[in-house]
mmCIF file of C-alpha atoms in Angstrom:
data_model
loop_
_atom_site.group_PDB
_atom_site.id
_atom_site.type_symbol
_atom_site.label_atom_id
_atom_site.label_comp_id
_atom_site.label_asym_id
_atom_site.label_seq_id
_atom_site.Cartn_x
_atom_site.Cartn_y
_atom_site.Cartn_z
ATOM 1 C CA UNK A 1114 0.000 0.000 0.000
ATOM 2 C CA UNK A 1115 3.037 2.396 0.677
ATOM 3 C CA UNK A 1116 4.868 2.087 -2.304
ATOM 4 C CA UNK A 1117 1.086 2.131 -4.037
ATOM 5 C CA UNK A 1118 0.906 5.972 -2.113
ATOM 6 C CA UNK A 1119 4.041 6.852 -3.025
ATOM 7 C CA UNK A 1120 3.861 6.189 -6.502
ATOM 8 C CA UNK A 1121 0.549 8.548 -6.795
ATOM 9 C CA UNK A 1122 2.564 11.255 -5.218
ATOM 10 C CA UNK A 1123 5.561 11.101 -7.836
ATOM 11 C CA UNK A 1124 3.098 10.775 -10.785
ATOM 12 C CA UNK A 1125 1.129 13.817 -8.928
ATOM 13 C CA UNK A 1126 4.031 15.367 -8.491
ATOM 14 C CA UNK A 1127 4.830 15.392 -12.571
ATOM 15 C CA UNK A 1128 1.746 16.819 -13.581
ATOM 16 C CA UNK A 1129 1.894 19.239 -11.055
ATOM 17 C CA UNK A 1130 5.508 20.050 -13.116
ATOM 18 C CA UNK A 1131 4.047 19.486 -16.816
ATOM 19 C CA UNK A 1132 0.850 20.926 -16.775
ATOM 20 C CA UNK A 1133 2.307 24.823 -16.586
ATOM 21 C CA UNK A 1134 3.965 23.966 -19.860
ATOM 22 C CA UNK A 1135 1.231 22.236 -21.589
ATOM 23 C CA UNK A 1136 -1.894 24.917 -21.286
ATOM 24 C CA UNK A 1137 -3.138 23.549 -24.324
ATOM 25 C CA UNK A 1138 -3.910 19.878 -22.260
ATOM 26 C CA UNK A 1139 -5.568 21.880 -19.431
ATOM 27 C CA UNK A 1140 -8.347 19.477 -19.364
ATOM 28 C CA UNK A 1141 -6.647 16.807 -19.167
ATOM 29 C CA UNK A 1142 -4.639 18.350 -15.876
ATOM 30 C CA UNK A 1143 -7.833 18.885 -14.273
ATOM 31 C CA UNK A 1144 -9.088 15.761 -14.400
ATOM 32 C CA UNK A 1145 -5.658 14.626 -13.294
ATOM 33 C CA UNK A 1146 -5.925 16.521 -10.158
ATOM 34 C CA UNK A 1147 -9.532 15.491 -9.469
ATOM 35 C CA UNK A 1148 -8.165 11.412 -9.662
ATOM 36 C CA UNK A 1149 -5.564 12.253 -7.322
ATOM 37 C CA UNK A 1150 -7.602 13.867 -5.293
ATOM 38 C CA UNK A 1151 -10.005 10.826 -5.208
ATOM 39 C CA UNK A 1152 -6.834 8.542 -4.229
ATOM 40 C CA UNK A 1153 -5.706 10.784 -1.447
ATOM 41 C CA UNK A 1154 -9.261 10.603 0.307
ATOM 42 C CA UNK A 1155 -9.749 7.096 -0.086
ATOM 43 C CA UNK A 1156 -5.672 6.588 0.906
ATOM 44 C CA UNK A 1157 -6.671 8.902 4.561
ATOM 45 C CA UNK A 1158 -10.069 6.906 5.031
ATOM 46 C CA UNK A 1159 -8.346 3.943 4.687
ATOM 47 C CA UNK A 1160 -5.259 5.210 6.829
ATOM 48 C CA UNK A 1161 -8.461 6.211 9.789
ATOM 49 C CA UNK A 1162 -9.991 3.078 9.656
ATOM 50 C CA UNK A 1163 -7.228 1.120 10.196
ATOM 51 C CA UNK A 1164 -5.536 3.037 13.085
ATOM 52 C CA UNK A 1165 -8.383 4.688 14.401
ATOM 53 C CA UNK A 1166 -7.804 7.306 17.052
ATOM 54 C CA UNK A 1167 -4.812 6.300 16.915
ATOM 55 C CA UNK A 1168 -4.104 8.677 13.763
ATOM 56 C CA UNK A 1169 -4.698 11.465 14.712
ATOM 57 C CA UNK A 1170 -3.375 10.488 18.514
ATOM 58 C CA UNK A 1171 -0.164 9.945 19.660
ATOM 59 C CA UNK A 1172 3.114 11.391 20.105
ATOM 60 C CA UNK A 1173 3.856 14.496 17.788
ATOM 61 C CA UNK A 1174 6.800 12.847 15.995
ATOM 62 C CA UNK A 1175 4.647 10.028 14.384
ATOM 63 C CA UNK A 1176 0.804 11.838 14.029
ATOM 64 C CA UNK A 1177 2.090 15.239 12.930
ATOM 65 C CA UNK A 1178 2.281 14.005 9.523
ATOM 66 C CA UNK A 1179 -1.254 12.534 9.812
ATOM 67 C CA UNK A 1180 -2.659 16.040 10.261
ATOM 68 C CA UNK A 1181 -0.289 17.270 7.421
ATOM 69 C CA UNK A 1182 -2.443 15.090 5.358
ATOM 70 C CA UNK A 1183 -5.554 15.958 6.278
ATOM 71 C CA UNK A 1184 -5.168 19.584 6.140
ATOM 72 C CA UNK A 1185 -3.695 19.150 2.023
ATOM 73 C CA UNK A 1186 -6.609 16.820 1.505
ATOM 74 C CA UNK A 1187 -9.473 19.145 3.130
ATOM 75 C CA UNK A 1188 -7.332 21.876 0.919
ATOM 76 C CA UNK A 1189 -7.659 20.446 -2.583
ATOM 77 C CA UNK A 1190 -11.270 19.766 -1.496
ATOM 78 C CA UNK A 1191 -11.900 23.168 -1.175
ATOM 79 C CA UNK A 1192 -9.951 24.321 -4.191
ATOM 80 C CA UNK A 1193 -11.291 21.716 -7.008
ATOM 81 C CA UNK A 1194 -14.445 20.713 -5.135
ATOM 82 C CA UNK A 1195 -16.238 23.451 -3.101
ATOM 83 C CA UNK A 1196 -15.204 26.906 -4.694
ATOM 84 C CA UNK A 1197 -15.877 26.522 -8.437
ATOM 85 C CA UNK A 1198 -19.498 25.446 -6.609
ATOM 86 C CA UNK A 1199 -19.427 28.112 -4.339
ATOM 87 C CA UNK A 1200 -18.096 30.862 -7.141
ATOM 88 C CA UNK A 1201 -20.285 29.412 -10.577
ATOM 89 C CA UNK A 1202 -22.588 31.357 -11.855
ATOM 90 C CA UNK A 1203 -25.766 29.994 -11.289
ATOM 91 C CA UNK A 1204 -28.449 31.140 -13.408
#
């Protein structure tokens, strides 16, 4: 499952570097970052239901990065999810 999460982050990570230089393929970008999205919320549910309160519990060396996560997940929520909702115009 790790090296499944890690591998999402690299290819993430080389979109995140292409897709500046490829305007043209913005589409394609978008629904790039909407997959990964999907992945990271499914990778953190799965991550909560296995150690429980124990995730987001513990001693500051080990959770710290647990909360990391949830804070960039509950960010690219709000960024591709909630405001193009919140800021469309509606007719």
């Amino acid at each position: 499952f790790g090296a499944w999460c890690n591998l999402v982050v690299v290819l993430n990570l080389a979109t995140m570097l292409l897709a500046p230089n490829m305007a043209a393929h913005e589409h394609f970008f978008h629904v790039c970052d909407n997959i990964f999205l999907v992945w990271y919320i499914v990778e953190l549910s799965v991550k909560v239901a296995y150690h429980q309160v124990n995730f987001f519990c513990g001693a500051l060396s080990v959770v710290w990065w647990n909360w990391l996560d949830l804070v960039i997940v509950l960010s690219g929520i709000v960024d591709l999810w909630l405001l193009p909702l919140l800021l469309s115009e509606s007719p």
